[in-house]
PDB file of N, CA and C in Angstrom:
ATOM      1  N   MET A  22     -34.658 -34.914  30.518  1.00 69.00           N
ATOM      2  CA  MET A  22     -34.516 -34.987  31.969  1.00 69.00           C
ATOM      3  C   MET A  22     -34.150 -36.422  32.323  1.00 69.00           C
ATOM      4  N   ASP A  23     -33.172 -36.556  33.187  1.00 76.00           N
ATOM      5  CA  ASP A  23     -32.713 -37.860  33.652  1.00 76.00           C
ATOM      6  C   ASP A  23     -33.823 -38.533  34.463  1.00 76.00           C
ATOM      7  N   THR A  24     -34.184 -39.771  34.099  1.00 80.00           N
ATOM      8  CA  THR A  24     -35.278 -40.457  34.785  1.00 80.00           C
ATOM      9  C   THR A  24     -34.951 -40.754  36.240  1.00 80.00           C
ATOM     10  N   LYS A  25     -33.687 -41.015  36.543  1.00 86.00           N
ATOM     11  CA  LYS A  25     -33.307 -41.259  37.943  1.00 86.00           C
ATOM     12  C   LYS A  25     -33.488 -40.001  38.782  1.00 86.00           C
ATOM     13  N   LEU A  26     -33.158 -38.848  38.206  1.00 83.00           N
ATOM     14  CA  LEU A  26     -33.362 -37.586  38.909  1.00 83.00           C
ATOM     15  C   LEU A  26     -34.850 -37.345  39.128  1.00 83.00           C
ATOM     16  N   LEU A  27     -35.654 -37.612  38.110  1.00 83.00           N
ATOM     17  CA  LEU A  27     -37.097 -37.404  38.209  1.00 83.00           C
ATOM     18  C   LEU A  27     -37.705 -38.268  39.323  1.00 83.00           C
ATOM     19  N   GLU A  28     -37.187 -39.466  39.516  1.00 87.00           N
ATOM     20  CA  GLU A  28     -37.682 -40.337  40.580  1.00 87.00           C
ATOM     21  C   GLU A  28     -37.407 -39.751  41.961  1.00 87.00           C
ATOM     22  N   LEU A  29     -36.349 -38.976  42.088  1.00 91.00           N
ATOM     23  CA  LEU A  29     -35.968 -38.397  43.381  1.00 91.00           C
ATOM     24  C   LEU A  29     -36.685 -37.083  43.695  1.00 91.00           C
ATOM     25  N   LEU A  30     -37.081 -36.363  42.656  1.00 94.00           N
ATOM     26  CA  LEU A  30     -37.691 -35.047  42.850  1.00 94.00           C
ATOM     27  C   LEU A  30     -39.148 -35.166  43.295  1.00 94.00           C
ATOM     28  N   VAL A  31     -39.548 -34.267  44.173  1.00 95.00           N
ATOM     29  CA  VAL A  31     -40.941 -34.172  44.605  1.00 95.00           C
ATOM     30  C   VAL A  31     -41.347 -32.697  44.573  1.00 95.00           C
ATOM     31  N   CYS A  32     -42.636 -32.470  44.586  1.00 96.00           N
ATOM     32  CA  CYS A  32     -43.155 -31.106  44.631  1.00 96.00           C
ATOM     33  C   CYS A  32     -42.746 -30.472  45.963  1.00 96.00           C
ATOM     34  N   PRO A  33     -42.151 -29.283  45.940  1.00 96.00           N
ATOM     35  CA  PRO A  33     -41.744 -28.639  47.190  1.00 96.00           C
ATOM     36  C   PRO A  33     -42.921 -28.186  48.056  1.00 96.00           C
ATOM     37  N   VAL A  34     -44.093 -28.069  47.468  1.00 96.00           N
ATOM     38  CA  VAL A  34     -45.270 -27.620  48.216  1.00 96.00           C
ATOM     39  C   VAL A  34     -45.957 -28.795  48.908  1.00 96.00           C
ATOM     40  N   THR A  35     -46.217 -29.872  48.156  1.00 96.00           N
ATOM     41  CA  THR A  35     -46.995 -30.996  48.683  1.00 96.00           C
ATOM     42  C   THR A  35     -46.161 -32.238  48.979  1.00 96.00           C
ATOM     43  N   LYS A  36     -44.931 -32.257  48.504  1.00 96.00           N
ATOM     44  CA  LYS A  36     -44.042 -33.431  48.613  1.00 96.00           C
ATOM     45  C   LYS A  36     -44.571 -34.607  47.791  1.00 96.00           C
ATOM     46  N   GLY A  37     -45.475 -34.320  46.856  1.00 94.00           N
ATOM     47  CA  GLY A  37     -46.037 -35.342  45.979  1.00 94.00           C
ATOM     48  C   GLY A  37     -45.184 -35.556  44.738  1.00 94.00           C
ATOM     49  N   PRO A  38     -45.536 -36.552  43.927  1.00 92.00           N
ATOM     50  CA  PRO A  38     -44.771 -36.870  42.717  1.00 92.00           C
ATOM     51  C   PRO A  38     -44.908 -35.788  41.645  1.00 92.00           C
ATOM     52  N   LEU A  39     -43.937 -35.771  40.743  1.00 93.00           N
ATOM     53  CA  LEU A  39     -43.935 -34.837  39.619  1.00 93.00           C
ATOM     54  C   LEU A  39     -43.927 -35.615  38.311  1.00 93.00           C
ATOM     55  N   ASN A  40     -44.584 -35.078  37.307  1.00 92.00           N
ATOM     56  CA  ASN A  40     -44.559 -35.625  35.951  1.00 92.00           C
ATOM     57  C   ASN A  40     -43.794 -34.659  35.069  1.00 92.00           C
ATOM     58  N   PHE A  41     -42.994 -35.188  34.147  1.00 93.00           N
ATOM     59  CA  PHE A  41     -42.224 -34.331  33.252  1.00 93.00           C
ATOM     60  C   PHE A  41     -42.951 -34.170  31.926  1.00 93.00           C
ATOM     61  N   ASP A  42     -43.176 -32.937  31.529  1.00 92.00           N
ATOM     62  CA  ASP A  42     -43.758 -32.603  30.224  1.00 92.00           C
ATOM     63  C   ASP A  42     -42.604 -32.189  29.319  1.00 92.00           C
ATOM     64  N   ARG A  43     -42.192 -33.111  28.431  1.00 92.00           N
ATOM     65  CA  ARG A  43     -41.043 -32.849  27.551  1.00 92.00           C
ATOM     66  C   ARG A  43     -41.296 -31.674  26.614  1.00 92.00           C
ATOM     67  N   GLU A  44     -42.502 -31.602  26.084  1.00 93.00           N
ATOM     68  CA  GLU A  44     -42.834 -30.554  25.109  1.00 93.00           C
ATOM     69  C   GLU A  44     -42.687 -29.162  25.703  1.00 93.00           C
ATOM     70  N   ARG A  45     -43.193 -28.969  26.908  1.00 94.00           N
ATOM     71  CA  ARG A  45     -43.153 -27.644  27.539  1.00 94.00           C
ATOM     72  C   ARG A  45     -41.959 -27.459  28.472  1.00 94.00           C
ATOM     73  N   GLN A  46     -41.189 -28.541  28.676  1.00 95.00           N
ATOM     74  CA  GLN A  46     -40.038 -28.489  29.595  1.00 95.00           C
ATOM     75  C   GLN A  46     -40.475 -27.995  30.973  1.00 95.00           C
ATOM     76  N   GLU A  47     -41.425 -28.757  31.551  1.00 96.00           N
ATOM     77  CA  GLU A  47     -41.963 -28.425  32.868  1.00 96.00           C
ATOM     78  C   GLU A  47     -42.136 -29.694  33.692  1.00 96.00           C
ATOM     79  N   LEU A  48     -42.041 -29.533  34.996  1.00 96.00           N
ATOM     80  CA  LEU A  48     -42.386 -30.593  35.939  1.00 96.00           C
ATOM     81  C   LEU A  48     -43.758 -30.258  36.502  1.00 96.00           C
ATOM     82  N   LEU A  49     -44.687 -31.198  36.392  1.00 95.00           N
ATOM     83  CA  LEU A  49     -46.072 -30.949  36.765  1.00 95.00           C
ATOM     84  C   LEU A  49     -46.424 -31.623  38.088  1.00 95.00           C
ATOM     85  N   SER A  50     -47.017 -30.845  38.980  1.00 95.00           N
ATOM     86  CA  SER A  50     -47.498 -31.358  40.258  1.00 95.00           C
ATOM     87  C   SER A  50     -49.018 -31.316  40.247  1.00 95.00           C
ATOM     88  N   ARG A  51     -49.612 -32.507  40.141  1.00 92.00           N
ATOM     89  CA  ARG A  51     -51.070 -32.585  40.118  1.00 92.00           C
ATOM     90  C   ARG A  51     -51.653 -32.146  41.455  1.00 92.00           C
ATOM     91  N   SER A  52     -51.028 -32.563  42.550  1.00 92.00           N
ATOM     92  CA  SER A  52     -51.578 -32.249  43.873  1.00 92.00           C
ATOM     93  C   SER A  52     -51.528 -30.757  44.193  1.00 92.00           C
ATOM     94  N   ALA A  53     -50.489 -30.067  43.733  1.00 95.00           N
ATOM     95  CA  ALA A  53     -50.375 -28.618  43.981  1.00 95.00           C
ATOM     96  C   ALA A  53     -50.963 -27.793  42.838  1.00 95.00           C
ATOM     97  N   ARG A  54     -51.279 -28.465  41.714  1.00 96.00           N
ATOM     98  CA  ARG A  54     -51.805 -27.791  40.521  1.00 96.00           C
ATOM     99  C   ARG A  54     -50.813 -26.748  39.997  1.00 96.00           C
ATOM    100  N   LEU A  55     -49.514 -27.120  40.018  1.00 97.00           N
ATOM    101  CA  LEU A  55     -48.454 -26.216  39.582  1.00 97.00           C
ATOM    102  C   LEU A  55     -47.563 -26.881  38.545  1.00 97.00           C
ATOM    103  N   ALA A  56     -46.983 -26.052  37.669  1.00 97.00           N
ATOM    104  CA  ALA A  56     -46.011 -26.499  36.675  1.00 97.00           C
ATOM    105  C   ALA A  56     -44.718 -25.732  36.907  1.00 97.00           C
ATOM    106  N   TYR A  57     -43.666 -26.462  37.246  1.00 98.00           N
ATOM    107  CA  TYR A  57     -42.356 -25.870  37.516  1.00 98.00           C
ATOM    108  C   TYR A  57     -41.512 -25.909  36.245  1.00 98.00           C
ATOM    109  N   PRO A  58     -40.869 -24.814  35.887  1.00 97.00           N
ATOM    110  CA  PRO A  58     -40.063 -24.801  34.656  1.00 97.00           C
ATOM    111  C   PRO A  58     -38.764 -25.591  34.811  1.00 97.00           C
ATOM    112  N   VAL A  59     -38.289 -26.118  33.673  1.00 95.00           N
ATOM    113  CA  VAL A  59     -36.972 -26.739  33.598  1.00 95.00           C
ATOM    114  C   VAL A  59     -36.188 -25.893  32.602  1.00 95.00           C
ATOM    115  N   ARG A  60     -35.143 -25.251  33.084  1.00 94.00           N
ATOM    116  CA  ARG A  60     -34.351 -24.352  32.228  1.00 94.00           C
ATOM    117  C   ARG A  60     -32.942 -24.904  32.077  1.00 94.00           C
ATOM    118  N   ASN A  61     -32.533 -25.110  30.825  1.00 93.00           N
ATOM    119  CA  ASN A  61     -31.203 -25.666  30.543  1.00 93.00           C
ATOM    120  C   ASN A  61     -30.970 -26.968  31.293  1.00 93.00           C
ATOM    121  N   GLY A  62     -32.035 -27.782  31.403  1.00 89.00           N
ATOM    122  CA  GLY A  62     -31.930 -29.066  32.065  1.00 89.00           C
ATOM    123  C   GLY A  62     -31.982 -29.010  33.577  1.00 89.00           C
ATOM    124  N   ILE A  63     -32.192 -27.826  34.142  1.00 91.00           N
ATOM    125  CA  ILE A  63     -32.211 -27.658  35.601  1.00 91.00           C
ATOM    126  C   ILE A  63     -33.642 -27.355  36.063  1.00 91.00           C
ATOM    127  N   PRO A  64     -34.209 -28.216  36.921  1.00 94.00           N
ATOM    128  CA  PRO A  64     -35.553 -27.960  37.442  1.00 94.00           C
ATOM    129  C   PRO A  64     -35.538 -26.761  38.396  1.00 94.00           C
ATOM    130  N   ILE A  65     -36.464 -25.839  38.183  1.00 96.00           N
ATOM    131  CA  ILE A  65     -36.602 -24.661  39.045  1.00 96.00           C
ATOM    132  C   ILE A  65     -37.805 -24.930  39.957  1.00 96.00           C
ATOM    133  N   LEU A  66     -37.529 -25.505  41.120  1.00 96.00           N
ATOM    134  CA  LEU A  66     -38.601 -25.929  42.022  1.00 96.00           C
ATOM    135  C   LEU A  66     -38.917 -24.857  43.057  1.00 96.00           C
ATOM    136  N   LEU A  67     -39.248 -23.686  42.563  1.00 97.00           N
ATOM    137  CA  LEU A  67     -39.649 -22.565  43.415  1.00 97.00           C
ATOM    138  C   LEU A  67     -41.112 -22.244  43.122  1.00 97.00           C
ATOM    139  N   GLU A  68     -41.898 -22.161  44.174  1.00 95.00           N
ATOM    140  CA  GLU A  68     -43.331 -21.915  44.002  1.00 95.00           C
ATOM    141  C   GLU A  68     -43.600 -20.609  43.247  1.00 95.00           C
ATOM    142  N   ASN A  69     -42.792 -19.583  43.493  1.00 96.00           N
ATOM    143  CA  ASN A  69     -43.024 -18.293  42.822  1.00 96.00           C
ATOM    144  C   ASN A  69     -42.601 -18.316  41.355  1.00 96.00           C
ATOM    145  N   GLU A  70     -41.889 -19.345  40.910  1.00 96.00           N
ATOM    146  CA  GLU A  70     -41.510 -19.501  39.495  1.00 96.00           C
ATOM    147  C   GLU A  70     -42.503 -20.383  38.743  1.00 96.00           C
ATOM    148  N   ALA A  71     -43.353 -21.099  39.478  1.00 97.00           N
ATOM    149  CA  ALA A  71     -44.293 -22.045  38.872  1.00 97.00           C
ATOM    150  C   ALA A  71     -45.523 -21.322  38.335  1.00 97.00           C
ATOM    151  N   ARG A  72     -46.145 -21.971  37.342  1.00 97.00           N
ATOM    152  CA  ARG A  72     -47.423 -21.456  36.842  1.00 97.00           C
ATOM    153  C   ARG A  72     -48.526 -22.405  37.291  1.00 97.00           C
ATOM    154  N   THR A  73     -49.734 -21.882  37.397  1.00 97.00           N
ATOM    155  CA  THR A  73     -50.880 -22.694  37.803  1.00 97.00           C
ATOM    156  C   THR A  73     -51.374 -23.524  36.625  1.00 97.00           C
ATOM    157  N   LEU A  74     -51.641 -24.807  36.889  1.00 95.00           N
ATOM    158  CA  LEU A  74     -52.167 -25.695  35.849  1.00 95.00           C
ATOM    159  C   LEU A  74     -53.656 -25.435  35.639  1.00 95.00           C
ATOM    160  N   SER A  75     -54.077 -25.523  34.395  1.00 94.00           N
ATOM    161  CA  SER A  75     -55.494 -25.354  34.064  1.00 94.00           C
ATOM    162  C   SER A  75     -56.256 -26.634  34.410  1.00 94.00           C
ATOM    163  N   ASP A  76     -57.576 -26.542  34.458  1.00 92.00           N
ATOM    164  CA  ASP A  76     -58.413 -27.712  34.718  1.00 92.00           C
ATOM    165  C   ASP A  76     -58.193 -28.789  33.658  1.00 92.00           C
ATOM    166  N   GLU A  77     -57.984 -28.381  32.405  1.00 91.00           N
ATOM    167  CA  GLU A  77     -57.749 -29.332  31.317  1.00 91.00           C
ATOM    168  C   GLU A  77     -56.434 -30.084  31.525  1.00 91.00           C
ATOM    169  N   GLU A  78     -55.409 -29.366  31.967  1.00 90.00           N
ATOM    170  CA  GLU A  78     -54.109 -30.009  32.212  1.00 90.00           C
ATOM    171  C   GLU A  78     -54.207 -30.997  33.379  1.00 90.00           C
ATOM    172  N   ILE A  79     -54.958 -30.636  34.412  1.00 89.00           N
ATOM    173  CA  ILE A  79     -55.155 -31.532  35.557  1.00 89.00           C
ATOM    174  C   ILE A  79     -55.901 -32.786  35.108  1.00 89.00           C
ATOM    175  N   ALA A  80     -56.920 -32.618  34.283  1.00 89.00           N
ATOM    176  CA  ALA A  80     -57.687 -33.764  33.791  1.00 89.00           C
ATOM    177  C   ALA A  80     -56.799 -34.691  32.963  1.00 89.00           C
ATOM    178  N   LYS A  81     -55.920 -34.134  32.146  1.00 86.00           N
ATOM    179  CA  LYS A  81     -55.005 -34.948  31.346  1.00 86.00           C
ATOM    180  C   LYS A  81     -54.040 -35.721  32.239  1.00 86.00           C
ATOM    181  N   LEU A  82     -53.521 -35.066  33.269  1.00 81.00           N
ATOM    182  CA  LEU A  82     -52.641 -35.755  34.218  1.00 81.00           C
ATOM    183  C   LEU A  82     -53.384 -36.889  34.925  1.00 81.00           C
ATOM    184  N   ALA A  83     -54.632 -36.653  35.296  1.00 80.00           N
ATOM    185  CA  ALA A  83     -55.424 -37.675  35.976  1.00 80.00           C
ATOM    186  C   ALA A  83     -55.643 -38.873  35.055  1.00 80.00           C
ATOM    187  N   ALA A  84     -55.819 -38.629  33.773  1.00 80.00           N
ATOM    188  CA  ALA A  84     -56.011 -39.716  32.815  1.00 80.00           C
ATOM    189  C   ALA A  84     -54.725 -40.503  32.599  1.00 80.00           C
ATOM    190  N   ASP A  85     -53.586 -39.823  32.673  1.00 74.00           N
ATOM    191  CA  ASP A  85     -52.293 -40.461  32.445  1.00 74.00           C
ATOM    192  C   ASP A  85     -51.770 -41.204  33.664  1.00 74.00           C
ATOM    193  N   ARG A  86     -52.237 -40.845  34.857  1.00 65.00           N
ATOM    194  CA  ARG A  86     -51.683 -41.401  36.089  1.00 65.00           C
ATOM    195  C   ARG A  86     -52.827 -41.714  37.058  1.00 65.00           C
ATOM    196  N   PRO A  87     -52.753 -42.810  37.794  1.00 55.00           N
ATOM    197  CA  PRO A  87     -53.811 -43.114  38.751  1.00 55.00           C
ATOM    198  C   PRO A  87     -53.903 -42.076  39.858  1.00 55.00           C
ATOM    199  N   PRO A  88     -55.027 -41.989  40.557  1.00 49.00           N
ATOM    200  CA  PRO A  88     -55.197 -40.996  41.630  1.00 49.00           C
ATOM    201  C   PRO A  88     -54.145 -41.147  42.710  1.00 49.00           C
ATOM    202  N   LEU A  89     -53.839 -40.024  43.366  1.00 48.00           N
ATOM    203  CA  LEU A  89     -52.838 -40.024  44.442  1.00 48.00           C
ATOM    204  C   LEU A  89     -53.410 -40.661  45.690  1.00 48.00           C
TER     205      LEU A  89
END
């Protein structure tokens, strides 16, 4: 994922920042507790396409990034 593009993208639900998970090819929104898929390099920022993040995933994001 292009880092400049990632800087411009925000969560469509909360308008908060997104983190890119390279391994799972997802954009993670800590504030919305959602993971948006990236398919063929294209972020799918639709709430109905996102999966809910687990408590463990939220805790890992909190450890990697300061509080919002």
